[in-house]
Coordinates of C-alpha atoms in Angstrom, one line a residue:
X70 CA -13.5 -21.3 73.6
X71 CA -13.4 -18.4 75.4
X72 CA -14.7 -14.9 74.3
X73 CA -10.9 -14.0 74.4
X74 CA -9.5 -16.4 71.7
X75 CA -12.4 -16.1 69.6
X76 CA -11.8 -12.2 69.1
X77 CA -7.8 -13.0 69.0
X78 CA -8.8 -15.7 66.3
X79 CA -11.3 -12.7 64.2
X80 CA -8.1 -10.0 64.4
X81 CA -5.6 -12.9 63.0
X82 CA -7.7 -13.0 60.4
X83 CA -8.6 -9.6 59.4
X84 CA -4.5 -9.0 60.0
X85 CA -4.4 -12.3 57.4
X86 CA -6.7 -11.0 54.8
X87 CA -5.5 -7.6 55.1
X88 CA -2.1 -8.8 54.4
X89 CA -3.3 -10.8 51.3
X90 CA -5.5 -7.9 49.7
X91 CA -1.7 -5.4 50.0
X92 CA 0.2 -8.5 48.5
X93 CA -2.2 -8.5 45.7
X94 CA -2.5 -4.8 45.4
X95 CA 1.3 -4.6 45.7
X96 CA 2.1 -7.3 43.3
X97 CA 3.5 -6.7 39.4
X98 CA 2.8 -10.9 39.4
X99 CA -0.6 -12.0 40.2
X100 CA -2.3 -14.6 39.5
X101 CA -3.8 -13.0 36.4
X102 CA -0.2 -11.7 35.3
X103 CA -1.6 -8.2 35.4
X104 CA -0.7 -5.7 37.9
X105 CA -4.3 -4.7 40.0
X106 CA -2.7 -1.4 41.2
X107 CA -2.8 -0.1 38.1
X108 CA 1.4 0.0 37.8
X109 CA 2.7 -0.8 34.0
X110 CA 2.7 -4.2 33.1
X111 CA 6.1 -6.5 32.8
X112 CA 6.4 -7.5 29.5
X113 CA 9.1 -9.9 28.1
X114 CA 10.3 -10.2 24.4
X115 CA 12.1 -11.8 22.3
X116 CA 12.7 -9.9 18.7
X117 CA 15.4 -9.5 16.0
X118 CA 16.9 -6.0 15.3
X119 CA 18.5 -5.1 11.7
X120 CA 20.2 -1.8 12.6
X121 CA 24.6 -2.1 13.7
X122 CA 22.9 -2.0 17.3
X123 CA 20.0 -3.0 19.1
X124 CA 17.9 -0.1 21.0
X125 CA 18.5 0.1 24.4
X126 CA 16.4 -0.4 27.6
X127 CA 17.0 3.9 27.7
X128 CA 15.8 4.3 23.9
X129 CA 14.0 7.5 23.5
X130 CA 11.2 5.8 21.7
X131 CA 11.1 2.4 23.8
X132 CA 10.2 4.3 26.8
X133 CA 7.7 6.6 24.7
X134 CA 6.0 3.3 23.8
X135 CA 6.3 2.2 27.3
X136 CA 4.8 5.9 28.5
X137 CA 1.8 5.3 26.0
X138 CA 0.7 1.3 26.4
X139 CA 1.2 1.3 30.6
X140 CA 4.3 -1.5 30.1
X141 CA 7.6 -2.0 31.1
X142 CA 9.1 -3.7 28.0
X143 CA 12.2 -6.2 28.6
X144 CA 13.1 -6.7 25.1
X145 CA 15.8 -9.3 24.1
X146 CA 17.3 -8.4 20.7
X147 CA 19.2 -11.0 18.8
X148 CA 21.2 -10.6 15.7
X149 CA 19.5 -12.3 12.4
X150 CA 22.4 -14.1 12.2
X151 CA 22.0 -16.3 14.7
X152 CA 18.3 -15.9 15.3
X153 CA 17.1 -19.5 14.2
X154 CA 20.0 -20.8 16.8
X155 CA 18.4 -19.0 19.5
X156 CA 14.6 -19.7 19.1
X157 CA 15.4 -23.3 19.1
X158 CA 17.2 -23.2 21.9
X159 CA 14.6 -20.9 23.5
X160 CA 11.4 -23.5 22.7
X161 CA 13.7 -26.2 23.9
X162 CA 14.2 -24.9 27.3
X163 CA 10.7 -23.9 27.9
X164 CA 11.8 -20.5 29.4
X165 CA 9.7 -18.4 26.8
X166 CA 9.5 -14.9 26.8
X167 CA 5.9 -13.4 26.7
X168 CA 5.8 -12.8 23.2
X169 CA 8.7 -14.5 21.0
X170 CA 9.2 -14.1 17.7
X171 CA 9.8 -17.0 15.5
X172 CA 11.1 -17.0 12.6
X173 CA 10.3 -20.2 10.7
X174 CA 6.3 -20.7 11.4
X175 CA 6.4 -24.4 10.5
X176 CA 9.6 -26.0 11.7
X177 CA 9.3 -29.5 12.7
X178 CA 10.2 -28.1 16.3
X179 CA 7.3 -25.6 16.5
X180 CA 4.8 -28.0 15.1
X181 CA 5.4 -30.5 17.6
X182 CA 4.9 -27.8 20.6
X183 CA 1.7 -26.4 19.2
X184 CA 0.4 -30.0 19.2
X185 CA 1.7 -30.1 22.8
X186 CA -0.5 -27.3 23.6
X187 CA 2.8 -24.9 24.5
X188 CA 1.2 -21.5 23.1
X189 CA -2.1 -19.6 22.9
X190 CA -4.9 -20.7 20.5
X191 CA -5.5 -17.1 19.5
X192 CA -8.2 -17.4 17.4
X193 CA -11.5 -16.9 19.5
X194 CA -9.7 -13.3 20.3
X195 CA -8.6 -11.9 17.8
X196 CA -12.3 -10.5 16.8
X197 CA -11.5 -7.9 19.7
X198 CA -8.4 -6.5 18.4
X199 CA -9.6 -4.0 15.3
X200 CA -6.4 -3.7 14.1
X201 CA -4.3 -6.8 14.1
X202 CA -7.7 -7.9 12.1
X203 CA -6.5 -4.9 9.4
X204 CA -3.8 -7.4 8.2
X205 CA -4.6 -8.9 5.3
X206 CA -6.6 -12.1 5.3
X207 CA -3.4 -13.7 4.0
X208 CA -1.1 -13.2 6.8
X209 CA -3.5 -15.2 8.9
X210 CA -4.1 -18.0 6.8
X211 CA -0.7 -18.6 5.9
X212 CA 0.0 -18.6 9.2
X213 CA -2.3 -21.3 10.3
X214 CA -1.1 -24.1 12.0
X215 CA -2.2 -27.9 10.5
X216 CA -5.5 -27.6 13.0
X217 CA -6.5 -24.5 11.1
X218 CA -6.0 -22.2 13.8
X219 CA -3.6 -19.0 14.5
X220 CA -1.3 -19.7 17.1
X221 CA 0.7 -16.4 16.1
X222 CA 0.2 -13.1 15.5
X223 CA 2.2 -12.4 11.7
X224 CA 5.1 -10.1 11.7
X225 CA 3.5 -8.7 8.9
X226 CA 4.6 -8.1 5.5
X227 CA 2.9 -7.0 2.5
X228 CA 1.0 -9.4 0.2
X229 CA 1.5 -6.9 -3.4
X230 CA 4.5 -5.2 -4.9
X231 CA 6.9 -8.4 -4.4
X232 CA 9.9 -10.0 -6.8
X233 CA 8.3 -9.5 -10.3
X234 CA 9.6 -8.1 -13.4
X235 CA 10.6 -4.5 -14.0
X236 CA 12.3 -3.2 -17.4
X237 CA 13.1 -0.2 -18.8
X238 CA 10.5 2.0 -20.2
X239 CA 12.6 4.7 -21.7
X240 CA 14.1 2.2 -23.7
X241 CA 10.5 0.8 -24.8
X242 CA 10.3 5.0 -26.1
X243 CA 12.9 5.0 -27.3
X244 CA 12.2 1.8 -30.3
X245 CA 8.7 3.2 -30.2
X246 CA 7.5 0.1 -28.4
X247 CA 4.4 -0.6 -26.1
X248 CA 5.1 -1.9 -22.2
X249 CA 4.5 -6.2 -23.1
X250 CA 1.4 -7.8 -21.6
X251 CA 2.4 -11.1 -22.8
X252 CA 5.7 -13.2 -22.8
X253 CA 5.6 -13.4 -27.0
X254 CA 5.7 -9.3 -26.3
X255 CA 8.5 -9.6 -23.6
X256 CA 10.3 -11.7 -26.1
X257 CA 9.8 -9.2 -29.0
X258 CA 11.0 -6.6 -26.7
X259 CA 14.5 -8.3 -24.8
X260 CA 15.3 -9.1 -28.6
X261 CA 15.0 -5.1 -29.2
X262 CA 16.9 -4.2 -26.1
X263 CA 19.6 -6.5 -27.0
X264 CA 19.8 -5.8 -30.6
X265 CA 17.9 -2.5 -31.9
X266 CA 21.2 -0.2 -29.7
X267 CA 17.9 1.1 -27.2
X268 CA 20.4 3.8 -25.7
X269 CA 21.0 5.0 -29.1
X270 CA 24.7 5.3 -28.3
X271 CA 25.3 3.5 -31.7
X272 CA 27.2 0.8 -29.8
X273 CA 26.1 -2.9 -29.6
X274 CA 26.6 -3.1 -25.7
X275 CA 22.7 -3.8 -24.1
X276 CA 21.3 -7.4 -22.9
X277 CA 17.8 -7.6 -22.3
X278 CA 17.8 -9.7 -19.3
X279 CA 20.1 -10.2 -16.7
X280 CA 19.4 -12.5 -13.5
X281 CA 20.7 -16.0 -12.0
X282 CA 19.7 -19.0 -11.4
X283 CA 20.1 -21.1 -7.6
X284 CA 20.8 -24.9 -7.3
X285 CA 17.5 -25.2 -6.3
X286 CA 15.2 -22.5 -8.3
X287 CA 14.6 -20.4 -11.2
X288 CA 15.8 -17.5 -9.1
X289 CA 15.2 -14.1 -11.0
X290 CA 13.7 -15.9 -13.8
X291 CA 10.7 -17.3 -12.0
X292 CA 8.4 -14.4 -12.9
X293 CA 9.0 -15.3 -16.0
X294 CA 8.3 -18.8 -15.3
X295 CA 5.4 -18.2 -13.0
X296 CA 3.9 -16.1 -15.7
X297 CA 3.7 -19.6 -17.8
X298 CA 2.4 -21.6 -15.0
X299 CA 0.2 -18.9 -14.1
X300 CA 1.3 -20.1 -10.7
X301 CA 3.2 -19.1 -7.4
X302 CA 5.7 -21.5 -6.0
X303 CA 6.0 -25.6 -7.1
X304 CA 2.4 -26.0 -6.3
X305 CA -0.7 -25.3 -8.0
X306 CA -4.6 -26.1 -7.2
X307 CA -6.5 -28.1 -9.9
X308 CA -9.7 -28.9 -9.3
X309 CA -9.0 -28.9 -5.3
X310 CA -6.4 -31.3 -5.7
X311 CA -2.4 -29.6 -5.2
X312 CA -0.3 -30.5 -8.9
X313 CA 3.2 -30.2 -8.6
X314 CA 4.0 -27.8 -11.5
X315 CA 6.8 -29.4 -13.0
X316 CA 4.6 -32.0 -14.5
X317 CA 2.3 -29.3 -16.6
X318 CA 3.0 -28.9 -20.3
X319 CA 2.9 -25.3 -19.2
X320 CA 7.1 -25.2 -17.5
X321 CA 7.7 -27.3 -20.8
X322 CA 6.4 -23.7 -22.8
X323 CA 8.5 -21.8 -20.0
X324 CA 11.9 -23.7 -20.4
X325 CA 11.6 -23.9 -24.1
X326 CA 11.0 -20.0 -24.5
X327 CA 13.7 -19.4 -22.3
X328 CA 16.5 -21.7 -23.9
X329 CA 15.5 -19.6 -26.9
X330 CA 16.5 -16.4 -25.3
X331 CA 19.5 -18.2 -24.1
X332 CA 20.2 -18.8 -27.7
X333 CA 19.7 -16.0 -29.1
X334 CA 21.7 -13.9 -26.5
X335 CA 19.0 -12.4 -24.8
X336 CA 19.4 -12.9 -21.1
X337 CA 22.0 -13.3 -19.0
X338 CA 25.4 -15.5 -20.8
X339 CA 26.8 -16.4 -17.0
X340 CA 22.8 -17.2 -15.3
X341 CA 24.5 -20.0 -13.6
X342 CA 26.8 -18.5 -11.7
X343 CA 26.1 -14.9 -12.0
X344 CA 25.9 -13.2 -8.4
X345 CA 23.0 -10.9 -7.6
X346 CA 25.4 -7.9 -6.8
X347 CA 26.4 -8.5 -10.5
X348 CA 23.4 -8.0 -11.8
X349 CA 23.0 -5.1 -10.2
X350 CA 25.9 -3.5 -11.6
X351 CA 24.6 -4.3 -15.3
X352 CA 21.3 -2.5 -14.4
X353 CA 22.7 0.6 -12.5
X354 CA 25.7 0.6 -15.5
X355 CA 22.7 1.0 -18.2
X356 CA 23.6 -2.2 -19.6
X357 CA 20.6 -3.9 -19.4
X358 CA 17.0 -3.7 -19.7
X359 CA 15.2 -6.0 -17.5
X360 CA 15.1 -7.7 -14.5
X361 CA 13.3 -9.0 -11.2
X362 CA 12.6 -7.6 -7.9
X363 CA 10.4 -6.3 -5.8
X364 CA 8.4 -2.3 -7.2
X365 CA 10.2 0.3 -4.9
X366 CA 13.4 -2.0 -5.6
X367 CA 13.5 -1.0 -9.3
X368 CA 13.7 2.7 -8.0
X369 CA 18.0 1.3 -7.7
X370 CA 19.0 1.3 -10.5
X371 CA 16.9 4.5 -12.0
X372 CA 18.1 6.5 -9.1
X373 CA 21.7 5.3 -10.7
X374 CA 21.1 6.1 -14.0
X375 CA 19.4 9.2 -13.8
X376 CA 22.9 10.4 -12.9
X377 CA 24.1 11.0 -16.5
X378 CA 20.4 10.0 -18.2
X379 CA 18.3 11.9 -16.3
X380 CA 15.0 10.2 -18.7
X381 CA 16.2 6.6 -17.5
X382 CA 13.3 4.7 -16.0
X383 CA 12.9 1.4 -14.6
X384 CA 9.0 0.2 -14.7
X385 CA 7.7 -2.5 -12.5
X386 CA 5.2 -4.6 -14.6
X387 CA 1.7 -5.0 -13.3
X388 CA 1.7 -9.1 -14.4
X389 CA 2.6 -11.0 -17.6
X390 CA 0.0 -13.0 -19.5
X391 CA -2.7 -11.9 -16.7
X392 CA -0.7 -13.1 -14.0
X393 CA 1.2 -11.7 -11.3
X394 CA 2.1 -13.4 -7.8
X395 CA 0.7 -12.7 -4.4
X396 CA 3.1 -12.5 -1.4
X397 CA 2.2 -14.5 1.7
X398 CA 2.1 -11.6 3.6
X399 CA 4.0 -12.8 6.8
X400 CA 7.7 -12.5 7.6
X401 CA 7.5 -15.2 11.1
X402 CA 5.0 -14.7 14.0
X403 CA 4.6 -13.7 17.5
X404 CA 3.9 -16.4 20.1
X405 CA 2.5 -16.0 23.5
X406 CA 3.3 -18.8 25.8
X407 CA 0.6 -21.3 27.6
X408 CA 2.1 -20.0 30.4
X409 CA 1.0 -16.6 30.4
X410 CA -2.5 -16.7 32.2
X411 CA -5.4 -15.6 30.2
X412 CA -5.8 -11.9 31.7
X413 CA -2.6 -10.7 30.7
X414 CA -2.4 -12.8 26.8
X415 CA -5.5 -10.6 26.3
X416 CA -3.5 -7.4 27.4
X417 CA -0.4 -8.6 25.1
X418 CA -3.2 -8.5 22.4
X419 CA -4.4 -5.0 23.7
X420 CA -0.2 -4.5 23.0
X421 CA 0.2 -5.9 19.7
X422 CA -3.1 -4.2 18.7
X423 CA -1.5 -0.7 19.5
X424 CA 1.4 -1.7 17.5
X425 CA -0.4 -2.4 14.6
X426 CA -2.0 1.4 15.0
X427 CA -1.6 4.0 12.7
X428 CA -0.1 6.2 15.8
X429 CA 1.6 2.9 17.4
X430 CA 3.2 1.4 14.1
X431 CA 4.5 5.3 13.2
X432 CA 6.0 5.8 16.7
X433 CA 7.5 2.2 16.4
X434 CA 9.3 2.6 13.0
X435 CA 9.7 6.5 12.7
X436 CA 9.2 7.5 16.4
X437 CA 8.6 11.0 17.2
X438 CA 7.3 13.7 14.1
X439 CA 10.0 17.0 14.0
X440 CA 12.7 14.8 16.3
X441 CA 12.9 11.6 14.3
X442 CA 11.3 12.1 11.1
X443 CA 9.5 15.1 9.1
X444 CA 6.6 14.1 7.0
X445 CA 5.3 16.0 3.8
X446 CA 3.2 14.6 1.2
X447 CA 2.4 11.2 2.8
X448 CA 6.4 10.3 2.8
X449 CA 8.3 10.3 5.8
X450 CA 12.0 11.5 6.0
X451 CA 13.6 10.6 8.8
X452 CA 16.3 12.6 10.5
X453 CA 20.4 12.4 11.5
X454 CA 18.6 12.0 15.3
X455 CA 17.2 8.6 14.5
X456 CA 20.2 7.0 13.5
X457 CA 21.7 8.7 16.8
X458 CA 19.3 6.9 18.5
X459 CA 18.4 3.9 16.8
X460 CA 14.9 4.5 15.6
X461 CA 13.9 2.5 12.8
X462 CA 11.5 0.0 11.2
X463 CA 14.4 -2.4 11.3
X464 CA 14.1 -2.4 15.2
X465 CA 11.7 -1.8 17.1
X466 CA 9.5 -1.5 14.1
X467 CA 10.2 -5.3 14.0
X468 CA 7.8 -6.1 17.1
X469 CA 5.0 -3.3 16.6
X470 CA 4.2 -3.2 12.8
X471 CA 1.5 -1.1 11.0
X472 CA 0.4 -2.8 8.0
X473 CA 1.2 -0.8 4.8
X474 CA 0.1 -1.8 1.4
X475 CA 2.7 0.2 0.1
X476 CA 5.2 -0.8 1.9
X477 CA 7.2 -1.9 -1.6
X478 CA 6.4 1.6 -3.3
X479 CA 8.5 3.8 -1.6
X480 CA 12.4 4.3 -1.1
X481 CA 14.7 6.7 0.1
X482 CA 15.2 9.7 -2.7
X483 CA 12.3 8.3 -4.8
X484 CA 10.1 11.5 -6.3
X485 CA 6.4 11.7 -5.7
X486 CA 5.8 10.8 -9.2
X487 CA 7.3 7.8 -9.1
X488 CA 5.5 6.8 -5.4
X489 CA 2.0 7.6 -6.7
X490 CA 3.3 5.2 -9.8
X491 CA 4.1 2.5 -8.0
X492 CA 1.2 2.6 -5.7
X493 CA -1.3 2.4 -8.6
X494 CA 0.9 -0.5 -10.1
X495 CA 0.5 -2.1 -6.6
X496 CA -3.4 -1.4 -6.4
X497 CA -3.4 -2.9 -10.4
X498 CA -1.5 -6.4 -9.2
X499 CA -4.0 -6.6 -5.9
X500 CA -6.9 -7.3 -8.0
X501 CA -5.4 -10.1 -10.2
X502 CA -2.4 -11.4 -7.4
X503 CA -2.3 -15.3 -7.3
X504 CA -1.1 -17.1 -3.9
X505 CA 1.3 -19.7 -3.5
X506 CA -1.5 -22.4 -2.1
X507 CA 1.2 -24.7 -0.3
X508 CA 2.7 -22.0 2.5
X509 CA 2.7 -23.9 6.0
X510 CA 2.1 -27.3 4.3
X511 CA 3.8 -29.9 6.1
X512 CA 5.0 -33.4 4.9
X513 CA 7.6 -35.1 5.7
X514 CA 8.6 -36.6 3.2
X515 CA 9.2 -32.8 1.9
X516 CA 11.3 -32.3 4.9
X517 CA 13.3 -35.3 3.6
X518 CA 13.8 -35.8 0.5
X519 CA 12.6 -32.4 -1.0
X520 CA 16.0 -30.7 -0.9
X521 CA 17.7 -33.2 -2.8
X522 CA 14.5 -33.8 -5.0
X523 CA 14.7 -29.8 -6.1
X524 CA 18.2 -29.6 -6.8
X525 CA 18.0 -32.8 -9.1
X526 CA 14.9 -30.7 -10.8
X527 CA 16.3 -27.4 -11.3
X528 CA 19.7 -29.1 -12.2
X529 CA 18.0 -30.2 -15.5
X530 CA 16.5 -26.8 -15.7
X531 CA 19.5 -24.9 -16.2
X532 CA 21.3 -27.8 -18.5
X533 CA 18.2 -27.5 -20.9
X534 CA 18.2 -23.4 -20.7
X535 CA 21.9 -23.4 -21.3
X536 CA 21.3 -25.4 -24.6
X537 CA 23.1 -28.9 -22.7
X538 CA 20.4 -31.1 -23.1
X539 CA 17.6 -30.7 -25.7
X540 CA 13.8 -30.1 -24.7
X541 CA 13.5 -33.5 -25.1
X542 CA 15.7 -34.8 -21.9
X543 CA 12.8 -32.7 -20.1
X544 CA 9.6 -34.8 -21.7
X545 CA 12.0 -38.0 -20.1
X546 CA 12.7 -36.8 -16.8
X547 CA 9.2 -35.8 -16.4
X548 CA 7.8 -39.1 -16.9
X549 CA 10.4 -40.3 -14.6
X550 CA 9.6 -37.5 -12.4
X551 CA 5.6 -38.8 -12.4
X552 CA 6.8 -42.2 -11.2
X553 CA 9.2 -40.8 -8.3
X554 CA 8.0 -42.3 -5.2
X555 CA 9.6 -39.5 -3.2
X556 CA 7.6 -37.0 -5.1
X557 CA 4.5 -39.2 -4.8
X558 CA 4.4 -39.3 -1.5
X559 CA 5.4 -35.4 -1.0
X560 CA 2.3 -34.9 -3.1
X561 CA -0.2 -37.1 -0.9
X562 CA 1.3 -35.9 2.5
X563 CA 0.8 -31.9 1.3
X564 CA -3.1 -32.8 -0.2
X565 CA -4.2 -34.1 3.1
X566 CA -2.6 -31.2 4.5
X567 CA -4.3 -28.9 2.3
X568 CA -7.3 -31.1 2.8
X569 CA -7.7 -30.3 6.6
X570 CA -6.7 -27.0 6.4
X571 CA -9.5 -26.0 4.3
X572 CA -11.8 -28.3 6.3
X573 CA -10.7 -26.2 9.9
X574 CA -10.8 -23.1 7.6

């Protein structure tokens, strides 16, 4: 070859390489998914919004976010309506997003894909991210897939301050009566609010309890229940082994105390078919005394009463017998895609951890101090300007979450008194809370038949609270109940899936 070509060959290839290192310089899509000239990274999501509109690509505090984390966010929002629609037509295509919300953790669909290997094992990483590892060790458990590994990073949701009972304590003053520990005291005290005129208008026009029933639970009743069991949800560990609660003598005690109240006119006369915005009326109206919700929830009703009773006050119980239930601290998780390369699923990590910063989770939900909100005292008020421009933890406080303990303590209008209250009744449940063991349990059978299998239990529930069948129809369904094949096999498909997921854990 002559000298000629050979330096003609050298230059092609300098020219070539050259060419190469700009492409790569110059390119938002390398091979790594991360820009290498420094340029903010493409980032695509798929989220749900709460507010009348989604933000916009222009949002004030989308682009402040983008300014701070180096990204260019390309955020899909989708209405809760028709949220589950879209992610499972979004994990059928295979066209994912880079993170993507899902809303249902253990639908068949989902399951099936993780098996596949369609989405990040994120569990080596997450060590690395300080704090996404701040969210309470329940919101990663409970969202472990059937390997025992997190495939998702929790939308996170507090695990204390949840649906429990609340009643009114001014009334309890007013009889001269101590706040119940036990449901023999709760009983003592509905009876008191229904009978003993605890307004003192001299008018026999107070219930103690109002709440509903569903078809297929105990609805606002199930603290109640729950406090019986000393149990959260239908399943209970004994002795390592998952018990389906229905078949304790302990929901007997719970159905017969309640068809007592029933009787003697303590609790709601219409349970059945009551509507929840009904029984808010009878609370905000002062007409009755208890009920179920979640802490900074019973601030509704006081905030209505204190109107024309300006001592009315509505007391969120720290348990009942002892107990008092534990949230599962998740509200859907965050996938990232196989198909993201591994450089830029550890930057998306680097994103979420931001998120879940006390300066990223603040800009995310309240954006900017003295624009969108004004803080004094720990509580944050937020301005006319972020409704203008649709700054709230219902949007893009959706994606990038702080976690807050106290997330349940606080409401719009609630005094300082009553915050500091309800965050020492929510530091008083975290040390006795009790989780619901079976979240993210599959079997199939459950899938099936439990539906249908529910509805025939709680069906006998309310017939036997209502006074239409005796106590005794329960003893016989329940032996029935223990020979059910359907719930036989639910039982042994969820024990071998609470068996491996303690063995990966």
């Amino acid at each position: 070859m002559s000298q000629k070509g050979t330096g003609m060959k050298a230059i092609l290839a300098a020219v070539t390489t050259l060419s190469l290192l700009t492409a790569a310089c110059g390119n938002s899509n390398s091979a790594s998914g991360v820009p290498e000239d420094g340029s903010p990274l493409p980032v695509s999501i798929m989220s749900m919004y709460f507010t009348p509109e989604p933000p916009g690509p222009d949002n004030v505090v989308v682009q402040e976010f983008e300014k701070r984390t180096n990204t260019d966010l390309n955020i899909t929002w989708v209405s809760p309506n028709s949220y589950g629609d879209k992610v499972n037509v979004t994990l059928a295509s295979g066209d994912m997003p880079d993170l993507m919300l899902v809303d249902d953790a253990f639908s068949a669909q989902l399951r099936t894909m993780v098996q596949q290997g369609a989405f990040w094992d994120l569990t080596p990483y997450l060590d690395d991210y300080p704090n996404l590892k701040k969210f309470p060790e329940e919101s990663w458990i409970n969202t472990k897939q059937a390997d025992g590994k997190n495939y998702g990073i929790p939308r996170v949701r507090p695990v204390d301050g949840g649906s429990f009972l609340f009643l009114r304590k001014d009334w309890l003053d007013n009889l001269g009566m101590d706040v119940p520990q036990t449901t023999d005291e709760l009983y003592e005290t509905l009876r008191a609010f229904t009978q003993d005129d605890p307004d003192g208008n001299g008018q026999d026009d107070t219930i103690g309890f109002t709440g509903l029933v569903t078809q297929s639970n105990m609805g606002t009743y199930s603290g109640i229940v729950s406090a019986f069991t000393q149990n959260n949800g239908d399943w209970k560990d004994v002795d390592g082994k998952l018990v389906n609660v229905n078949l304790m003598p302990e929901m007997r005690e719970a159905l017969e105390w309640l068809s007592n109240a029933y009787a003697d006119g303590l609790i709601s006369e219409d349970l059945a078919v009551l509507k929840e915005s009904q029984t808010k009326d009878q609370l905000n109206a002062g007409r009755a005394g208890a009920s179920q919700n979640t802490v900074e929830a019973a601030w509704e009703p006081t905030e209505a009463q204190r109107k024309s009773n300006p001592d009315a006050d509505f007391l969120p119980l720290v348990s009942m017998n002892g107990y008092v239930n534990k949230d599962g601290g998740f509200f859907g998780m965050f996938l990232i895609p196989k198909s993201v390369p591994e450089d830029k699923m550890k930057k998306l990590l680097e994103l979420m951890d931001y998120g879940a910063s006390e300066e990223g989770g603040t800009l995310a939900s309240y954006g900017l101090e003295g624009v969108h909100y004004d803080e004094e005292n720990g509580i944050k008020t937020v301005t006319e300007q972020a409704k203008a421009d649709i700054v709230a933890s219902q949007a893009l406080g959706q994606v990038f979450i702080q976690y807050d303990p106290y997330l349940r303590a606080y409401r719009s209008g609630m005094p300082q008194d009553v915050f500091e209250r309800n965050k020492q009744i929510i530091d008083e449940r975290a040390k006795i809370s009790m989780p619901d063991k079976a979240i993210g349990l599959y079997s199939e059978t459950n899938v099936s038949a439990g539906p249908e299998l529910g509805k025939d239990i709680q069906d006998i529930k309310t017939k036997i609270v209502l006074g239409k069948l005796p106590l005794s129809a329960w003893d016989d369904f329940v032996e029935k109940l223990k020979t059910n094949t359907d719930l036989q096999k639910i039982t042994e498909e969820l024990n071998e899936a609470y068996a491996q997921r303690q063995a990966a854990s």
